[in-house]
CSV table of C-alpha atoms in Angstrom, one decimal:
chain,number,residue,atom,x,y,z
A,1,UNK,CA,10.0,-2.6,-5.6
A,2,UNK,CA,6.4,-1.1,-5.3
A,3,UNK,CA,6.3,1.4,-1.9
A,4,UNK,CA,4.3,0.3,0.7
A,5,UNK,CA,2.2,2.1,3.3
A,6,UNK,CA,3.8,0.0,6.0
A,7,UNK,CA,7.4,1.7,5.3
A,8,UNK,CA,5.4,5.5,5.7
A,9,UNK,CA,4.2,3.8,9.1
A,10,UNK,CA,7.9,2.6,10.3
A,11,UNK,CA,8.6,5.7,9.6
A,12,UNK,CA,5.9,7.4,11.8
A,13,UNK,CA,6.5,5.0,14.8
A,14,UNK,CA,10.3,5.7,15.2
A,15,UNK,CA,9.6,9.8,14.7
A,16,UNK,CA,6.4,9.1,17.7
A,17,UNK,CA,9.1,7.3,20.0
A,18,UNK,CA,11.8,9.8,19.5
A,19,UNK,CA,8.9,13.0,20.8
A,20,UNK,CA,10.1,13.2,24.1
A,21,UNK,CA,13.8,13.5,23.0
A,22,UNK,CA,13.1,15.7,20.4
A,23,UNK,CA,11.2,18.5,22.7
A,24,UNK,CA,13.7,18.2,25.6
A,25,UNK,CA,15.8,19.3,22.7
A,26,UNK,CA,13.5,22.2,22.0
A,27,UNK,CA,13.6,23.1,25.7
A,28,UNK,CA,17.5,22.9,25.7
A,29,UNK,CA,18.0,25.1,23.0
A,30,UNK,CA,14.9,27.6,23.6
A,31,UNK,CA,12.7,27.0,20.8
A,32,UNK,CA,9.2,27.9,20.5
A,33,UNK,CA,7.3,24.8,20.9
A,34,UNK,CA,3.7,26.4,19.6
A,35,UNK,CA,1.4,24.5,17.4
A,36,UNK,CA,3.1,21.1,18.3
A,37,UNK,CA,2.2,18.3,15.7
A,38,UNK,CA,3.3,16.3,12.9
A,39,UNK,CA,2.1,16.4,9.2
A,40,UNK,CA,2.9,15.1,5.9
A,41,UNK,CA,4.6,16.9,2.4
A,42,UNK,CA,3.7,14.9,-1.2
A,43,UNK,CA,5.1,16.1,-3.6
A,44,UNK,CA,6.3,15.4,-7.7
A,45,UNK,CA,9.2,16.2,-9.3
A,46,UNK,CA,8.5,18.2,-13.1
A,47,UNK,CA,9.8,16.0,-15.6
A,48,UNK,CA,11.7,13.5,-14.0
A,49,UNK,CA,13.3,11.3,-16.6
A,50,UNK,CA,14.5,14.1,-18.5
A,51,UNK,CA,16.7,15.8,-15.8
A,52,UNK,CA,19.4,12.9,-17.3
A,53,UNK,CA,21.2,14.2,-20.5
A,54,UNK,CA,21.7,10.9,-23.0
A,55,UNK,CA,25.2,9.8,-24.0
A,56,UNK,CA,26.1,11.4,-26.9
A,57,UNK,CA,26.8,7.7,-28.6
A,58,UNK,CA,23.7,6.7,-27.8
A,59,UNK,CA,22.0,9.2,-29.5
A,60,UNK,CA,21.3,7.2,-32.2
A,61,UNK,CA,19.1,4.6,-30.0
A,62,UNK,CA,17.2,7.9,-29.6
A,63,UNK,CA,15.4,8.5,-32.8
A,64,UNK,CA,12.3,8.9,-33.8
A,65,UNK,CA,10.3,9.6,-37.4
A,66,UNK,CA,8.9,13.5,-37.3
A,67,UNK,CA,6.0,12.1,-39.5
A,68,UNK,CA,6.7,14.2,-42.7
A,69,UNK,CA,9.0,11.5,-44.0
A,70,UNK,CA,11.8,13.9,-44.2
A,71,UNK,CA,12.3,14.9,-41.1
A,72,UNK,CA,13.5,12.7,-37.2
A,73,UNK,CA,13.5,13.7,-34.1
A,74,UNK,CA,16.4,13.0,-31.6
A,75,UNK,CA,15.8,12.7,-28.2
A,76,UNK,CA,19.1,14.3,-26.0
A,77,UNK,CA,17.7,13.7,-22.5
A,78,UNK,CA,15.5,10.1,-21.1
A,79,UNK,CA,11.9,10.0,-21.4
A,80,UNK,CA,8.8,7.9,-20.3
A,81,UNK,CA,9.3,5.6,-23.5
A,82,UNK,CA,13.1,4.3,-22.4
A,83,UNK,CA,12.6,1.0,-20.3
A,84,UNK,CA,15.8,1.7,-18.3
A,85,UNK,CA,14.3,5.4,-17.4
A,86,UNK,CA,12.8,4.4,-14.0
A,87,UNK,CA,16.0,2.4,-13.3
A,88,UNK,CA,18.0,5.5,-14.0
A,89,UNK,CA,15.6,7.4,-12.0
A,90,UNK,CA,15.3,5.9,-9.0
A,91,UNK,CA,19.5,6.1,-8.6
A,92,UNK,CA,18.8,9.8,-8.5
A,93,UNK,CA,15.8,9.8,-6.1
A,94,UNK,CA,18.1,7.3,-3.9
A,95,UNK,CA,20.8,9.8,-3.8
A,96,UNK,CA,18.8,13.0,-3.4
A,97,UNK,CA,16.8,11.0,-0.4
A,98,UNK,CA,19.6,10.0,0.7
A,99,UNK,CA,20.9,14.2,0.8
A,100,UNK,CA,18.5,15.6,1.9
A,101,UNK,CA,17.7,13.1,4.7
A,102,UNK,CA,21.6,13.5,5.9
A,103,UNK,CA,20.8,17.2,6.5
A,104,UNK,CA,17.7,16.5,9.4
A,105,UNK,CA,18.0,14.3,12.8
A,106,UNK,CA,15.2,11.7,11.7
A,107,UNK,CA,13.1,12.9,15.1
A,108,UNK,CA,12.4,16.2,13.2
A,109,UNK,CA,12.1,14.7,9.4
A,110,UNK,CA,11.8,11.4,7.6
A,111,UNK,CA,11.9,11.1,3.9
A,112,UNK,CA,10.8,8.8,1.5
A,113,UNK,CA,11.0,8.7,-2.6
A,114,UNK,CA,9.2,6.3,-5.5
A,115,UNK,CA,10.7,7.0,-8.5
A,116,UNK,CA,10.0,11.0,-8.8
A,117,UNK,CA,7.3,11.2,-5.7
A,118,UNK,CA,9.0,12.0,-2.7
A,119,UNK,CA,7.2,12.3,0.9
A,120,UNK,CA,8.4,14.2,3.6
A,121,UNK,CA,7.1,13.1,7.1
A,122,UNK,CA,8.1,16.4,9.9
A,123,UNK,CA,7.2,16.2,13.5
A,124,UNK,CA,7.9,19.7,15.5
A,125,UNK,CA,6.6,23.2,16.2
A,126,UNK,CA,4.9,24.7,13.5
A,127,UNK,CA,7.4,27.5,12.6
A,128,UNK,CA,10.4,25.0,12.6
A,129,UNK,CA,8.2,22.5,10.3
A,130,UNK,CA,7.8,25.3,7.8
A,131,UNK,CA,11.6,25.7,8.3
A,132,UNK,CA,12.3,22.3,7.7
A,133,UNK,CA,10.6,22.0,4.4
A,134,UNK,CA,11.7,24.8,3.1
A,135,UNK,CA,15.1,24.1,3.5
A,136,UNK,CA,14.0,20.7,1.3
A,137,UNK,CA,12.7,22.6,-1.4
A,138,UNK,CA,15.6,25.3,-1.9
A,139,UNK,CA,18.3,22.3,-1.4
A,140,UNK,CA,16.3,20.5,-4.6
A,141,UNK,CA,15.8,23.7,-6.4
A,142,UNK,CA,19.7,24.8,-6.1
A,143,UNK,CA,20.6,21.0,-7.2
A,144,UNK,CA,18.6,21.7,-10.3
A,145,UNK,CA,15.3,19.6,-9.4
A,146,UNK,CA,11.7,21.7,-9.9
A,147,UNK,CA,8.8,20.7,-8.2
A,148,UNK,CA,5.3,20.6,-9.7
A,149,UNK,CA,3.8,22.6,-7.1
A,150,UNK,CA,0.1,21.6,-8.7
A,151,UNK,CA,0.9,18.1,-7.5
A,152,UNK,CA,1.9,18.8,-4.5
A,153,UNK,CA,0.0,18.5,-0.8
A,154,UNK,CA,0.6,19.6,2.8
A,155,UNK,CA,-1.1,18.5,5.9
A,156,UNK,CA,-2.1,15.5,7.9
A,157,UNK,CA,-4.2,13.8,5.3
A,158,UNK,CA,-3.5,13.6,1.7
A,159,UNK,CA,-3.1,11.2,-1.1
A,160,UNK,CA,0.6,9.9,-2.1
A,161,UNK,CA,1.3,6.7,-4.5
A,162,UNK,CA,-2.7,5.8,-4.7
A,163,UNK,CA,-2.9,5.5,-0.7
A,164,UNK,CA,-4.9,8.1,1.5
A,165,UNK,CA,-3.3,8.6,4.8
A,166,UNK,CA,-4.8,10.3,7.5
A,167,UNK,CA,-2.2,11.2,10.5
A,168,UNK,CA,-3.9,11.4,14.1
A,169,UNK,CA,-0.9,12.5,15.7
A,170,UNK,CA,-1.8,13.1,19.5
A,171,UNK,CA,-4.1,9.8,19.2
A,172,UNK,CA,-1.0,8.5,17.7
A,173,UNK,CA,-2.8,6.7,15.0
A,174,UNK,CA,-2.5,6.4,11.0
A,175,UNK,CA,-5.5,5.8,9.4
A,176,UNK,CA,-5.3,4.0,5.5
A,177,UNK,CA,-7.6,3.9,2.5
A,178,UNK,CA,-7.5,3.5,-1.2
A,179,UNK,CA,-8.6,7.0,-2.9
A,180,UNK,CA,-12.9,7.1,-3.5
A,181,UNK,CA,-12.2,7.2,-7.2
A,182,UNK,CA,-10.0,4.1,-7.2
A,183,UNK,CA,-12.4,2.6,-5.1
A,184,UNK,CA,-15.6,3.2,-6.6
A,185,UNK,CA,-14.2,1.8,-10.0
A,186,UNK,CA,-13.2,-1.3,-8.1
A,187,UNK,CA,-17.1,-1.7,-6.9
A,188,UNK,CA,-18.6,-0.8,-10.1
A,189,UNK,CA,-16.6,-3.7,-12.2
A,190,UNK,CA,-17.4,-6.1,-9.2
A,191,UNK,CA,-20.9,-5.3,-9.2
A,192,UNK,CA,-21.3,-5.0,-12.8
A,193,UNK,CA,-19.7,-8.9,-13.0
A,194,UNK,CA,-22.7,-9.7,-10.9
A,195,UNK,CA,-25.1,-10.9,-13.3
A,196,UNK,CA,-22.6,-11.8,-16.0
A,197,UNK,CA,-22.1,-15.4,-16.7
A,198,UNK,CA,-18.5,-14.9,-18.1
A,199,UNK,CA,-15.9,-11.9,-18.2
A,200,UNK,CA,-13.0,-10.8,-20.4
A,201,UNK,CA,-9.8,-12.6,-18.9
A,202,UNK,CA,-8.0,-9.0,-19.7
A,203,UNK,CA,-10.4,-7.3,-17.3
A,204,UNK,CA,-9.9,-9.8,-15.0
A,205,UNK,CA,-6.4,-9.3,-14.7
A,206,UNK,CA,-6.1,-5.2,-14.7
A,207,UNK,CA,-8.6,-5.5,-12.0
A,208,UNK,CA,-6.6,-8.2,-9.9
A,209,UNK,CA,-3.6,-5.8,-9.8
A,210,UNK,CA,-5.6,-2.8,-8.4
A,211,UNK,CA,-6.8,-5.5,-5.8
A,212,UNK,CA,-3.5,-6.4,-5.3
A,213,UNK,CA,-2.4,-2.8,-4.7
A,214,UNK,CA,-5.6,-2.7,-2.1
A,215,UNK,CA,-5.1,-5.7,-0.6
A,216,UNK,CA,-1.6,-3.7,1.1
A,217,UNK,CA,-3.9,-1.7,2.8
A,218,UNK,CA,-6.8,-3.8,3.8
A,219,UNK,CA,-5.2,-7.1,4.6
A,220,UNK,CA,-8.3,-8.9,5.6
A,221,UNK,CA,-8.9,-8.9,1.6
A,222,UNK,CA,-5.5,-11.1,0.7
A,223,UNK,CA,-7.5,-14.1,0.6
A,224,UNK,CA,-10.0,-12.9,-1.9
A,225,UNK,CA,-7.2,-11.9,-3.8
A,226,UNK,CA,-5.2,-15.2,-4.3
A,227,UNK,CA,-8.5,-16.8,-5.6
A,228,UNK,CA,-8.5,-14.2,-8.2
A,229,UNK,CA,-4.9,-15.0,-9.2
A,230,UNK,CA,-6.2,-18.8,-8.6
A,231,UNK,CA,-9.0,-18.2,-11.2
A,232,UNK,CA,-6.3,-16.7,-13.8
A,233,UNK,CA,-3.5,-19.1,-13.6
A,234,UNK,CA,-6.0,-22.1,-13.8
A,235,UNK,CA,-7.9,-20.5,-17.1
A,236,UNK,CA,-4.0,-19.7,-18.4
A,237,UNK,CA,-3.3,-23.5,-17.9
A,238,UNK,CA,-6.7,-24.7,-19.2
A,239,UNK,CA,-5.3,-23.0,-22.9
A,240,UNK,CA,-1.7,-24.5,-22.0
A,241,UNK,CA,-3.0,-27.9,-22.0
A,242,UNK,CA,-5.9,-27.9,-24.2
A,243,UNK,CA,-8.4,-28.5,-22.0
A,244,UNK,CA,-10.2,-25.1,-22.9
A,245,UNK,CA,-10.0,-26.3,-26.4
A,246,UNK,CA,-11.9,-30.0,-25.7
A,247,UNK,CA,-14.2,-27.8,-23.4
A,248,UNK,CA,-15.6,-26.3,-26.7
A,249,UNK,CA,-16.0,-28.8,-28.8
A,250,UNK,CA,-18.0,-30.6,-26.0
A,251,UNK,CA,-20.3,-27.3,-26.0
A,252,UNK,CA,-23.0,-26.7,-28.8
A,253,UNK,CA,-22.1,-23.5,-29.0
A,254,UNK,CA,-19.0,-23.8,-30.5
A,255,UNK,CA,-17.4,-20.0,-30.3
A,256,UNK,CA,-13.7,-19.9,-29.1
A,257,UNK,CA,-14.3,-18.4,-25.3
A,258,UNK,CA,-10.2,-18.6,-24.8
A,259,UNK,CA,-10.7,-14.9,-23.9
A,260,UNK,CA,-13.5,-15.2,-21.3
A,261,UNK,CA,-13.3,-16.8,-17.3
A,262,UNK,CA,-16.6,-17.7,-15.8
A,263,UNK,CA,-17.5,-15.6,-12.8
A,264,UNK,CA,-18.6,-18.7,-11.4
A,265,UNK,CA,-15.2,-19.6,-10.1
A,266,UNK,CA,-14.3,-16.2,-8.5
A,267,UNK,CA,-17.9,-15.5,-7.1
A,268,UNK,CA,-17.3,-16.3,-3.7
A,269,UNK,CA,-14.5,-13.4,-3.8
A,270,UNK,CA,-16.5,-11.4,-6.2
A,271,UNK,CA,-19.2,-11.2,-3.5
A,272,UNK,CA,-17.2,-10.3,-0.4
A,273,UNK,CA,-15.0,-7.5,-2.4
A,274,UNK,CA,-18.0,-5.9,-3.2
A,275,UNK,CA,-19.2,-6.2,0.5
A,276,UNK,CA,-15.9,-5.2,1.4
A,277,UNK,CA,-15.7,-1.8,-1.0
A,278,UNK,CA,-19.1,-0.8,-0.2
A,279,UNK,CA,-18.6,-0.5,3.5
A,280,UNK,CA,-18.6,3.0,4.9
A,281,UNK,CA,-15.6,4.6,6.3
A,282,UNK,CA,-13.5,1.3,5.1
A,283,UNK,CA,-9.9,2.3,6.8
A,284,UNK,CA,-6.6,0.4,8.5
A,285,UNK,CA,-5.6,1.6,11.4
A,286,UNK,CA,-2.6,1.7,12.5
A,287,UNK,CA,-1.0,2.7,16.0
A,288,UNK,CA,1.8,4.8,16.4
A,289,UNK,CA,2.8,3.4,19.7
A,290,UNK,CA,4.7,1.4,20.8
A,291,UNK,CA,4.5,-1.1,23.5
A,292,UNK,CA,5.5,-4.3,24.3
A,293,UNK,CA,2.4,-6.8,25.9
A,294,UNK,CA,1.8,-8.0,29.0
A,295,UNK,CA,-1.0,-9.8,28.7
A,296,UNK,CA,-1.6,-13.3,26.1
A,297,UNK,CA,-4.5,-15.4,25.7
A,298,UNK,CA,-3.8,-18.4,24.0
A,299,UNK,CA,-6.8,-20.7,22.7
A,300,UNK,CA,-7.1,-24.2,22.4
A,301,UNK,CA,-5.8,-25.7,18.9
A,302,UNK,CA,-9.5,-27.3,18.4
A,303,UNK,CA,-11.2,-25.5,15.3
A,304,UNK,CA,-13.9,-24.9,17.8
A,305,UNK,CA,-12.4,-23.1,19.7
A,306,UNK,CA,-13.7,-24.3,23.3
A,307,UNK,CA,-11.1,-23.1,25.6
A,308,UNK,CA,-8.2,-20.9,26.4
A,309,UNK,CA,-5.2,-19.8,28.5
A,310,UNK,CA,-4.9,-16.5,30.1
A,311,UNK,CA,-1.2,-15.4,30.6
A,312,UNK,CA,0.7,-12.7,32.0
A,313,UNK,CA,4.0,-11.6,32.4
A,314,UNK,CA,5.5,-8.3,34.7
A,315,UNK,CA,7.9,-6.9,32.0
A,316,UNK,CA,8.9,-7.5,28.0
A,317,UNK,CA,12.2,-10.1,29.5
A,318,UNK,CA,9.8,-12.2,32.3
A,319,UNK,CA,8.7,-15.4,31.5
A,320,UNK,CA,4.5,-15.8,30.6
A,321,UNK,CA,3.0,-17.0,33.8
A,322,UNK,CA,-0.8,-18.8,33.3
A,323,UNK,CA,-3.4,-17.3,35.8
A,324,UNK,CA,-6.5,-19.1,34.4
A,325,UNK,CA,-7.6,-21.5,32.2
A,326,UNK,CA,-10.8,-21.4,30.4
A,327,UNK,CA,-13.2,-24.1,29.6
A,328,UNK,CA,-16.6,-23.9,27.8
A,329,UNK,CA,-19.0,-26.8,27.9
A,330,UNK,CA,-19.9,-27.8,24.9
A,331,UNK,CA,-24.3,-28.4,24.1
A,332,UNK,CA,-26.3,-29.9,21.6
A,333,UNK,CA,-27.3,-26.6,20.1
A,334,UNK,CA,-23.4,-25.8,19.9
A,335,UNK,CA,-22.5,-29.1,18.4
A,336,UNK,CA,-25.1,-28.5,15.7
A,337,UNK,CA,-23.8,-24.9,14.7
A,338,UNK,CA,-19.9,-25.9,14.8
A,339,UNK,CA,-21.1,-29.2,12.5
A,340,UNK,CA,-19.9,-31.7,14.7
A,341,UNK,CA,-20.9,-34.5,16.8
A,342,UNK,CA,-21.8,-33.9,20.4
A,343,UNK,CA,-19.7,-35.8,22.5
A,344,UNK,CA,-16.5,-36.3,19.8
A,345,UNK,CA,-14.3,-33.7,20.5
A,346,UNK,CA,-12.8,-34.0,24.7
């Protein structure tokens, strides 16, 4: 299962709703609460796969020609190349998550793993932050884990499993974004399919899963998204059923184009992805808080949208009380911008 930034976020809400308990703790025990904030650890572990020794009768699944003709090599530990590798690999993140997470009160520290990228989320004074992490690292270094310090990041912004969070702790906000490099590749293949009258069905699909992976974090773009997959399964069962076949020999040019979609059937999505990706300061945001309404408003189920209750209640267990109902009249000028007939809808 793919991490998602919504699970950092869970995260981040229970640590903000636990602050007051965890700095009456401070109090309690005399700590020094300077430099109060939270921030965020990425980091990699060096050579993941091959922390697990293979089976000594399994070496023989583990061979490889040296190129001389003479010579193999044998492969004693897991590496990239083994399909059960990240299977393996993720019962060892699980359990060392699961450690090292046993060792804080999930107030002070959260922790978080995909595969061999773990993320630590702290919340505290600065000097007992430093503490904390520290204490991470030397646990995973005396268990026999390194960590590859060149990939690694501290702070309340950086970049971990190709999201960028930014953490606004005393707004108590998270902001999201895909990485400028990620999207500026996204925006130059959109733009570039612009003019084009047909594009490789492989470069369809490698883009639609970075989309996909975006689409996590800007969910106003889901919709744009399922016509992509829309345009791929259809061209898929056009070659299925021969229909892309009788297509061509209805066509004077008679090339095979099995490999090629026509941008005309994705160019509504085409065009607002690249609106979308060329907006500036394109973030989610996502509050920290949490609270539970008191106020609702609930419009009408006309797609117009003409009219509306207002509703209140005094706490999370009363009932919803109305206090006003809205009505707008309806004129000529409106009916002709909604598309309907003045006078239909009552």
């Amino acid at each position: 299962v793919l991490p998602r930034p919504d699970d950092a976020h869970r995260c981040l809400v229970d640590m903000k709703s636990a602050e007051p308990q965890l700095k009456a703790w401070y109090r309690a025990q005399g700590l020094d609460e300077s430099e109060w904030s939270a921030e965020m650890v990425a980091a990699d572990f060096t050579d993941a796969f091959t922390h697990f020794p293979v089976a000594q009768q399994e070496l023989q699944q583990c061979v490889s020609p040296a190129g001389d003709g003479l010579h193999v090599y044998v492969f004693v530990a897991l590496f990239f190349g083994h399909k059960c590798a990240p299977l393996v690999m993720c019962r060892l993140s699980a359990l060392l998550t699961r450690i090292l997470q046993g060792m804080y009160w999930q107030a002070e520290l959260q922790l978080g793993t995909y595969i061999d990228d773990p993320l630590f989320l702290l919340q505290g004074a600065s000097r007992r932050r430093t503490r904390n992490v520290s204490l991470a690292i030397l646990t995973l270094g005396a268990l026999g884990l390194q960590i590859a310090w060149e990939k690694g990041a501290r702070g309340p912004a950086l970049t971990w499993i190709g999201v960028h969070f930014t953490l606004r702790w005393p707004e108590g906000q998270l902001l999201l974004s895909v990485p400028d490099k990620l999207r500026l590749e996204v925006l130059g293949k959109l733009d570039k399919w612009k003019n084009a009258g047909m594009v490789p069905l492989a470069e369809l699909r490698t883009l639609t899963g970075k989309l996909t992976w975006a689409a996590g974090i800007y969910k106003r773009a889901k919709w744009a998204v399922a016509m992509l997959y829309a345009t791929i399964a259809g061209h898929e069962a056009d070659l299925r059923t021969g229909e892309e076949e009788d297509r061509r020999t209805r066509r004077s040019d008679q090339r095979p184009k099995a490999h090629l979609v026509p941008v005309k059937r994705f160019e509504l999505a085409r065009q607002w992805l690249a609106a979308l990706f060329k907006a500036d300061a394109l973030v989610t945001r996502r509050p920290l808080w949490t609270s539970d309404p008191t106020l609702m408003v609930i419009t009408d189920a006309s797609p117009q949208g003409c009219g509306g209750l207002l509703l209140v209640r005094a706490s999370p267990r009363s009932n919803w009380t109305p206090v006003h109902a809205y009505q707008y009249d309806i004129e000529a000028a409106d009916a002709t911008l909604l598309g309907f007939e003045l006078g239909s809808h009552r």
